[in-house]
PDB file of C-alpha atoms in Angstrom:
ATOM      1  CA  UNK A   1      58.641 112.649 131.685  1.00  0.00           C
ATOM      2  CA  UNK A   2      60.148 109.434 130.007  1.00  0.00           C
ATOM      3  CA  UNK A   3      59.539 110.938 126.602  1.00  0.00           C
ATOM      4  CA  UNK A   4      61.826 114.282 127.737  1.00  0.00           C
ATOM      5  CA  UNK A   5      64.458 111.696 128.871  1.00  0.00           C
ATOM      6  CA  UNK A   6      64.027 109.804 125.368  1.00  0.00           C
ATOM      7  CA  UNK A   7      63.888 112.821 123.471  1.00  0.00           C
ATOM      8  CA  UNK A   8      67.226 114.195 125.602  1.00  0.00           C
ATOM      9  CA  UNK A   9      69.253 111.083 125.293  1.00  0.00           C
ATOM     10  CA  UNK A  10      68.827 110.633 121.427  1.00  0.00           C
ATOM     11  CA  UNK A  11      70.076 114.927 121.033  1.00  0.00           C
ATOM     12  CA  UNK A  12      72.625 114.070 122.561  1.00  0.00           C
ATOM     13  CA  UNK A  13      73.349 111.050 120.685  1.00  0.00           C
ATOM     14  CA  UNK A  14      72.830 112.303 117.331  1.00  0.00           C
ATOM     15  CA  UNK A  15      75.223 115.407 118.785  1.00  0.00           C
ATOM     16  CA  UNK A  16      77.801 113.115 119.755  1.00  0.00           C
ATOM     17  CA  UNK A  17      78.067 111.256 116.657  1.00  0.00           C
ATOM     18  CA  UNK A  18      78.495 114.293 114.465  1.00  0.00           C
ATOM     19  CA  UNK A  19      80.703 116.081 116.917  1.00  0.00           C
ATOM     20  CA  UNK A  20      83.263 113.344 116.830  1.00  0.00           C
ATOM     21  CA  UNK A  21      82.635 113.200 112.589  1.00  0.00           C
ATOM     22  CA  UNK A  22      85.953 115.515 111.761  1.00  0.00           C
ATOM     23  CA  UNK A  23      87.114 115.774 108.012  1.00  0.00           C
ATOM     24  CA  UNK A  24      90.890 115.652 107.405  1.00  0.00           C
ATOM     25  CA  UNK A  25      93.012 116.064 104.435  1.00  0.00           C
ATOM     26  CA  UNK A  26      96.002 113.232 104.144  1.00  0.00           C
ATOM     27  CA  UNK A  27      98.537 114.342 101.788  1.00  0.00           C
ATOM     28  CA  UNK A  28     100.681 111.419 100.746  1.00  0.00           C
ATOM     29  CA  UNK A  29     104.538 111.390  99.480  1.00  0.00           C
ATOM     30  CA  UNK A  30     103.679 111.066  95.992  1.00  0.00           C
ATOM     31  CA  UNK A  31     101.312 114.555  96.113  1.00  0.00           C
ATOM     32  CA  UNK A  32      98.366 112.647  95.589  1.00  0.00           C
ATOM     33  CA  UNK A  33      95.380 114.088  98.342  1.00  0.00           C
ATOM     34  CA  UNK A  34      92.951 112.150 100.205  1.00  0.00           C
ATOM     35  CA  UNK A  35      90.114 113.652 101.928  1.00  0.00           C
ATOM     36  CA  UNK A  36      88.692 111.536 105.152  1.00  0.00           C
ATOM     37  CA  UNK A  37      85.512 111.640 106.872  1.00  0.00           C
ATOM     38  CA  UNK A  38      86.832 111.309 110.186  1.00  0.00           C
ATOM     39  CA  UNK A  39      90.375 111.607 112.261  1.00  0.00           C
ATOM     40  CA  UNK A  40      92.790 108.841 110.804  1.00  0.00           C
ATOM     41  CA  UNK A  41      93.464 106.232 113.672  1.00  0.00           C
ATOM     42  CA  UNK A  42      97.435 105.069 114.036  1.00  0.00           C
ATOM     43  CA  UNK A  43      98.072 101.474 115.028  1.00  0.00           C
ATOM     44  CA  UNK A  44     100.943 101.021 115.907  1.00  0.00           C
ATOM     45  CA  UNK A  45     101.234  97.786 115.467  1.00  0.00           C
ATOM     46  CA  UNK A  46     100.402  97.831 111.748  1.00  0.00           C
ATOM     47  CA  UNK A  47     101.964 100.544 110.998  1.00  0.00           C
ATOM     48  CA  UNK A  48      98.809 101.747 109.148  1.00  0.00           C
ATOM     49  CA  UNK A  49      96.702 104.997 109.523  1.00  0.00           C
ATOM     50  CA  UNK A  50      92.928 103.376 109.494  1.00  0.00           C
ATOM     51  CA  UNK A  51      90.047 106.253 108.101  1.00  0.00           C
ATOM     52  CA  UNK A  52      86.636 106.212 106.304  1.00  0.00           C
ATOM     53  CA  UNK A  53      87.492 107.870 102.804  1.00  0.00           C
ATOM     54  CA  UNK A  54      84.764 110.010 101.255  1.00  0.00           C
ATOM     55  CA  UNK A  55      82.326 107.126 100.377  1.00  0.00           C
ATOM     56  CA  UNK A  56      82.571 105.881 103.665  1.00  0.00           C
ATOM     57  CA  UNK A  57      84.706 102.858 102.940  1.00  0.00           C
ATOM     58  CA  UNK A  58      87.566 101.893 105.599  1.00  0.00           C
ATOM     59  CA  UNK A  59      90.543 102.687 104.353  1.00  0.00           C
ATOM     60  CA  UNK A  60      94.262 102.331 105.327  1.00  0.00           C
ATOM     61  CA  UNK A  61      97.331 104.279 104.598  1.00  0.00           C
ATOM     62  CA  UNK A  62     101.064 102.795 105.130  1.00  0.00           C
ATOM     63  CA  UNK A  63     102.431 105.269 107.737  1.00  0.00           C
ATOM     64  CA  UNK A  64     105.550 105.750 105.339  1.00  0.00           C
ATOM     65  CA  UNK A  65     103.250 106.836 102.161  1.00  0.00           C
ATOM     66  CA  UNK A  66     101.756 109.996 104.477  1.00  0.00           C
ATOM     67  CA  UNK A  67     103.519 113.186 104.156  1.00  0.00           C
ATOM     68  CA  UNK A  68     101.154 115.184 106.168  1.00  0.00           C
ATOM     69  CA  UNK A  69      97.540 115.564 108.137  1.00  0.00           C
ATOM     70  CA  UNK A  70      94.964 118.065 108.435  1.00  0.00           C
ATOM     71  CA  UNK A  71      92.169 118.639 109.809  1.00  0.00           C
ATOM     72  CA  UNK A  72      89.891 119.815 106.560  1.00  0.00           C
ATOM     73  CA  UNK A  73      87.782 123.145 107.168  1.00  0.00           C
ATOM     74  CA  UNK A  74      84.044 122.309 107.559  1.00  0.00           C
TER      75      UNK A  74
END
């Protein structure tokens, strides 16, 4: 029984973590195109879109460089 409730918790862990794992496609003023391994995050505050680029390195954006964002087909 506590092996099923392992076994159930780390599904829906390892489901969680790629479920919230959504590609998107930054296009920035100057044409240049950067593809993201998850949602860019706004703050405010900085005035900075924060993302993990394709290598997985955190990565920020000036707000006024972006021209658009997409979400990137899977």
């Amino acid at each position: 029984m506590k092996n099923m409730i392992l076994s159930t918790l780390a599904l829906t862990l390892i489901l969680f973590l790629f479920g919230c794992a959504s590609p998107h496609t930054i296009t920035l003023t100057d044409g240049s195109v950067i593809h993201t391994k998850n949602k860019p995050k706004f703050n405010v505050r900085e005035g900075f879109y924060r993302f993990k680029n394709d290598s997985g390195m955190k990565t920020s954006v000036n707000k006024d460089e972006v021209r658009t964002i997409e979400q990137a087909d899977k």
